[in-house]
Coordinates of C-alpha atoms in Angstrom, one line a residue:
M1 CA -127.6 27.4 83.5
R2 CA -126.3 24.1 85.0
R3 CA -129.8 22.6 84.7
I4 CA -130.0 23.6 81.0
S5 CA -126.5 22.1 80.5
L6 CA -127.7 18.9 82.2
L7 CA -130.7 18.5 80.0
L8 CA -128.7 19.1 76.9
T9 CA -126.2 16.5 78.2
L10 CA -129.0 13.9 78.6
L11 CA -130.1 14.5 75.0
L12 CA -126.5 14.1 73.8
V13 CA -126.1 10.9 75.7
A14 CA -129.3 9.6 74.2
A15 CA -127.9 10.1 70.7
A16 CA -124.9 8.0 71.7
C17 CA -126.9 5.4 73.6
G18 CA -126.7 1.7 72.9
S19 CA -123.0 1.4 72.0
D20 CA -121.1 -1.7 72.7
S21 CA -117.4 -1.1 72.3
Q22 CA -114.2 -3.2 72.4
A23 CA -110.5 -2.4 72.0
T24 CA -107.7 -4.5 70.6
T25 CA -104.1 -3.7 70.0
T26 CA -101.8 -5.4 67.6
T27 CA -98.1 -4.8 67.1
S28 CA -95.8 -5.8 64.2
G29 CA -92.2 -4.7 64.3
S30 CA -92.1 -0.9 64.9
S31 CA -95.7 -0.4 63.8
T32 CA -98.6 -0.3 66.4
T33 CA -102.3 -0.3 65.4
T34 CA -105.0 0.3 67.9
S35 CA -108.6 -0.3 66.9
I36 CA -111.6 0.5 68.9
A37 CA -115.0 -0.4 67.3
T38 CA -118.4 0.5 68.6
T39 CA -121.9 0.1 67.1
T40 CA -122.3 3.9 66.7
T41 CA -118.8 4.9 65.6
A42 CA -115.4 3.3 64.7
L43 CA -112.4 4.8 66.4
E44 CA -109.1 3.6 64.8
T45 CA -105.6 4.9 65.1
T46 CA -102.4 3.9 63.3
T47 CA -98.9 5.2 64.1
T48 CA -95.4 3.9 64.0
M49 CA -94.4 5.0 67.5
D50 CA -96.0 6.8 70.4
E51 CA -95.1 10.3 69.2
A52 CA -94.8 9.9 65.5
F53 CA -97.0 12.0 63.2
P54 CA -98.9 12.3 61.0
V55 CA -101.5 10.1 62.7
T56 CA -105.0 9.3 61.5
V57 CA -107.8 8.9 64.0
T58 CA -111.2 7.8 62.9
A59 CA -113.8 9.2 65.3
A60 CA -117.5 9.8 65.0
N61 CA -116.9 12.4 62.3
G62 CA -114.8 10.0 60.2
P63 CA -111.1 9.8 59.6
V64 CA -109.2 12.8 61.0
E65 CA -105.5 13.3 60.2
V66 CA -103.4 15.1 62.8
A67 CA -100.4 16.2 60.8
Q68 CA -98.1 17.2 63.7
R69 CA -98.1 16.8 67.4
P70 CA -100.8 19.3 68.5
E71 CA -99.6 22.1 70.7
A72 CA -102.7 24.2 70.8
I73 CA -105.6 22.0 71.7
V74 CA -109.1 23.4 72.5
S75 CA -111.4 21.1 74.4
L76 CA -115.1 21.7 74.5
S77 CA -115.9 18.6 76.6
P78 CA -115.3 18.4 80.4
S79 CA -114.6 14.7 80.2
A80 CA -112.2 15.1 77.3
T81 CA -110.4 17.9 79.2
E82 CA -109.9 15.6 82.2
N83 CA -108.8 12.8 79.9
L84 CA -106.3 15.0 78.0
F85 CA -104.6 16.0 81.2
A86 CA -104.7 12.4 82.4
V87 CA -102.8 11.1 79.4
G88 CA -100.2 13.8 79.8
A89 CA -101.4 16.2 77.1
G90 CA -102.3 19.0 79.6
E91 CA -99.4 21.3 78.5
Q92 CA -100.8 21.0 74.9
V93 CA -104.2 22.3 75.9
I94 CA -104.6 26.1 75.5
A95 CA -108.3 26.6 76.1
V96 CA -111.3 24.6 77.5
D97 CA -115.0 25.2 77.7
V98 CA -116.7 26.9 80.7
Q99 CA -117.9 23.6 82.1
S100 CA -114.3 22.1 82.2
N101 CA -113.6 22.9 85.9
Y102 CA -111.1 20.0 86.4
P103 CA -108.2 19.8 86.8
A104 CA -107.4 23.1 88.5
E105 CA -104.8 24.0 85.9
A106 CA -107.1 23.6 83.0
P107 CA -107.2 26.9 81.0
I108 CA -111.0 27.5 81.5
T109 CA -112.6 30.1 79.2
D110 CA -116.1 31.2 78.4
L111 CA -116.2 28.9 75.4
S112 CA -119.4 26.8 75.2
G113 CA -119.5 23.1 74.3
F114 CA -123.3 23.3 73.7
T115 CA -123.5 26.6 71.7
P116 CA -120.0 26.8 70.3
N117 CA -118.9 29.9 68.5
V118 CA -116.5 29.2 65.6
E119 CA -114.9 32.6 65.7
A120 CA -114.2 32.4 69.4
I121 CA -112.6 29.0 69.0
L122 CA -110.4 30.2 66.1
S123 CA -109.2 33.1 68.2
Y124 CA -107.1 30.7 70.1
E125 CA -105.5 29.5 66.8
P126 CA -106.0 25.8 67.7
D127 CA -104.3 22.9 65.9
L128 CA -106.8 20.4 67.3
V129 CA -110.3 20.8 68.6
V130 CA -112.1 18.1 70.7
I131 CA -115.9 18.1 71.0
T132 CA -118.7 15.9 72.2
F133 CA -121.5 17.8 70.2
D134 CA -121.7 19.4 66.8
P135 CA -124.8 21.7 66.5
G136 CA -124.7 21.4 62.7
D137 CA -121.8 23.3 61.1
L138 CA -119.0 23.4 63.7
I139 CA -116.9 20.6 62.3
S140 CA -117.3 21.8 58.7
S141 CA -116.4 25.3 59.6
L142 CA -113.3 24.3 61.4
E143 CA -112.3 21.8 58.7
A144 CA -112.7 24.6 56.1
V145 CA -109.8 26.4 57.7
N146 CA -107.8 23.2 58.1
V147 CA -108.3 22.7 61.9
P148 CA -108.7 19.0 62.7
V149 CA -111.7 18.1 64.9
L150 CA -112.3 15.0 67.0
L151 CA -116.0 14.3 67.7
L152 CA -116.1 12.0 70.6
P153 CA -119.7 11.3 71.7
S154 CA -120.8 10.9 75.3
A155 CA -119.7 7.6 76.7
T156 CA -122.5 5.2 77.6
S157 CA -120.3 2.4 78.8
L158 CA -116.9 1.7 80.4
D159 CA -115.6 0.6 77.0
D160 CA -116.6 3.9 75.4
A161 CA -114.7 5.7 78.1
F162 CA -111.6 3.6 77.6
A163 CA -111.9 4.1 73.8
E164 CA -112.0 7.9 74.2
I165 CA -108.9 7.9 76.4
E166 CA -106.9 5.7 73.9
V167 CA -108.0 7.9 70.9
L168 CA -107.0 11.1 72.7
G169 CA -103.7 9.5 73.6
A170 CA -103.0 8.6 69.9
A171 CA -104.1 12.0 68.6
T172 CA -101.8 13.9 71.0
G173 CA -98.7 11.6 71.0
H174 CA -99.4 9.8 74.3
I175 CA -100.4 6.3 73.3
A176 CA -98.4 4.6 76.1
E177 CA -99.6 7.0 78.7
A178 CA -103.2 6.4 77.6
A179 CA -102.8 2.7 77.9
E180 CA -101.5 3.1 81.4
V181 CA -104.5 5.3 82.4
V182 CA -106.9 2.7 81.1
S183 CA -105.1 -0.1 82.9
S184 CA -105.1 1.9 86.1
M185 CA -108.8 2.5 85.8
Q186 CA -109.5 -1.1 85.2
A187 CA -107.5 -2.1 88.3
G188 CA -109.2 0.6 90.3
F189 CA -112.7 -0.5 89.5
A190 CA -111.8 -4.1 90.3
S191 CA -110.3 -3.1 93.6
V192 CA -113.5 -1.2 94.6
V193 CA -115.7 -4.2 93.7
E194 CA -113.4 -6.6 95.6
D195 CA -113.3 -4.4 98.7
V196 CA -116.9 -3.4 99.0
G197 CA -119.1 -5.1 96.3
A198 CA -120.0 -8.2 98.3
Q199 CA -121.3 -6.2 101.2
I200 CA -123.7 -4.0 99.2
E201 CA -124.7 -6.4 96.4
G202 CA -128.5 -6.5 96.0
T203 CA -129.1 -3.1 97.5
T204 CA -131.9 -1.2 95.6
I205 CA -131.0 2.3 94.6
Y206 CA -132.5 5.4 93.0
H207 CA -130.2 8.0 91.5
E208 CA -131.8 11.4 91.2
V209 CA -130.4 13.7 88.5
D210 CA -132.7 16.6 89.3
S211 CA -136.0 17.4 91.0
T212 CA -137.9 16.6 87.8
L213 CA -136.9 12.9 88.6
Y214 CA -134.6 12.2 85.7
S215 CA -132.6 9.2 86.8
V216 CA -129.9 6.9 85.4
S217 CA -130.4 3.3 84.3
S218 CA -127.8 0.6 83.8
A219 CA -127.7 1.7 80.1
S220 CA -125.8 4.8 81.1
F221 CA -122.2 5.1 82.0
V222 CA -122.8 5.8 85.7
G223 CA -125.5 3.2 85.8
E224 CA -123.0 0.6 84.5
L225 CA -120.7 1.6 87.5
Y226 CA -123.6 0.9 89.9
E227 CA -124.2 -2.4 88.1
M228 CA -120.6 -3.4 88.7
L229 CA -121.3 -3.2 92.4
G230 CA -124.2 -5.5 92.2
L231 CA -126.7 -2.7 93.0
V232 CA -130.3 -3.0 91.9
N233 CA -131.3 0.1 90.0
I234 CA -135.0 0.9 90.2
A235 CA -134.8 2.9 86.9
D236 CA -134.0 -0.1 84.8
E237 CA -137.6 -1.3 84.6
A238 CA -138.6 2.2 83.5
D239 CA -136.0 2.2 80.7
P240 CA -137.0 -0.7 78.3
D241 CA -135.5 1.1 75.3
G242 CA -132.1 1.7 76.9
F243 CA -132.2 5.5 76.8
G244 CA -130.0 5.6 79.9
Y245 CA -131.7 8.6 81.5
P246 CA -135.4 7.9 82.0
Q247 CA -137.7 10.4 83.7
L248 CA -139.5 8.7 86.5
S249 CA -142.9 9.6 88.1
P250 CA -143.1 10.3 91.8
E251 CA -145.5 7.4 92.1
Y252 CA -143.1 5.0 90.5
V253 CA -140.2 6.0 92.8
V254 CA -142.4 5.7 95.9
A255 CA -143.8 2.3 94.8
S256 CA -140.2 1.0 94.1
D257 CA -139.2 2.0 97.6
P258 CA -135.4 2.0 97.1
E259 CA -133.2 1.3 100.1
V260 CA -130.7 4.0 99.1
I261 CA -131.2 7.3 97.3
L262 CA -128.3 9.0 95.6
R263 CA -128.8 12.7 95.0
A264 CA -126.8 14.5 92.4
D265 CA -129.0 17.6 92.5
A266 CA -127.8 19.5 95.6
V267 CA -126.5 22.2 93.2
Y268 CA -130.1 22.8 92.2
G269 CA -131.2 23.4 95.9
E270 CA -132.5 19.9 96.6
S271 CA -131.9 18.3 100.0
T272 CA -133.0 15.4 102.1
E273 CA -135.4 17.8 103.7
S274 CA -136.9 18.7 100.4
L275 CA -137.3 15.0 99.6
Q276 CA -139.2 14.5 102.8
Q277 CA -141.7 17.2 101.8
R278 CA -142.7 15.3 98.6
P279 CA -146.0 13.4 99.0
G280 CA -145.3 9.8 100.2
W281 CA -141.6 10.1 100.2
S282 CA -141.1 10.5 104.0
E283 CA -142.4 6.9 104.3
M284 CA -139.9 5.5 101.8
T285 CA -137.3 3.1 103.3
A286 CA -134.3 5.2 102.2
V287 CA -135.8 8.4 103.7
E288 CA -136.9 6.7 106.9
N289 CA -133.5 5.2 107.4
G290 CA -131.6 8.3 106.5
A291 CA -130.0 6.4 103.6
V292 CA -129.9 9.5 101.3
I293 CA -126.4 10.1 99.9
E294 CA -125.3 13.3 98.1
V295 CA -123.0 12.6 95.2
D296 CA -120.9 15.0 93.2
P297 CA -122.8 15.8 90.0
D298 CA -119.6 16.4 88.0
L299 CA -118.1 13.0 89.0
A300 CA -121.4 11.3 88.3
S301 CA -121.7 12.7 84.8
R302 CA -118.1 12.3 83.5
W303 CA -116.2 9.3 82.1
T304 CA -112.7 9.9 83.3
P305 CA -110.1 8.4 85.7
R306 CA -111.9 10.1 88.5
S307 CA -114.8 7.7 87.9
V308 CA -112.8 5.3 90.1
E309 CA -112.9 7.8 92.9
F310 CA -116.6 8.3 92.4
L311 CA -117.3 4.5 92.5
R312 CA -115.4 4.1 95.7
S313 CA -117.1 7.0 97.4
V314 CA -120.5 5.7 96.5
A315 CA -119.7 2.1 97.5
E316 CA -118.2 3.0 100.8
A317 CA -121.1 5.4 101.6
I318 CA -123.7 2.7 100.9
A319 CA -121.6 0.1 102.9
E320 CA -121.9 2.3 105.9
L321 CA -125.7 2.2 105.6
V322 CA -126.2 -1.5 104.8
P323 CA -126.1 -4.0 107.7
V324 CA -123.4 -6.6 107.4
G325 CA -124.9 -10.0 106.7

């Protein structure tokens, strides 16, 4: 089931791929306007104060008016769930999808973000629903019964992640808190790069999503994190169209001979031992040197404040394997 969810996620990310977002905030008197524009969607919020409603948020599904501060939010996106709690809206969340396993207090249910059931969602009587994927009629069905829906596509860049956090803050009455979260993330990333980046810059890496050799290039969110550290991603040359998640061939990986392998597929039963059994892989530099690092697949596939934790763990693990100087 996790493998199916993973492949669906890759398809969703592909649909959102290629965005280039930026955020600006302007203030005039008591009115604050935050605009976040991307090439794939425009996210814009306008409100007179942090907790004033109604507020209009323009997401991927167009302008969405949230008439009152939502107190019954349903989140069908693990990243959105984490971000809602991060901005201080956790107490307003009443149900999350089955994949939303963080934070511990998230009210996890059997709701699905990939095959959502309208009746099941409505049984929670939500006043706001947050999704990453619409299979075709989810948004229209919820809007038909006056339930506002925010469609926030998968982030393909840091700016996309920051934009989502700011939009969720505006839609839930937590603009100031969202700004603080974004600022903290920016400082955290900068700290990791300053502390470790120089030591591991130039190291070649291969990130394995699963045993079918899906990987991540620098056009993906996690790939951009690796790029921040100055790592050289072998998947980049195999991703000329910027898909973000190219599927590599065994021969390509072996010929690229990465210095470090990052495995996000332990949950599927893969291990360093299973890598060694693949033809030609035991002679690869990373495998010979024991430079195979297991990474948390959840942290590696979400765009949340915990991405800072993920980046630091990867950077420090690689630093332990890379000779100084």
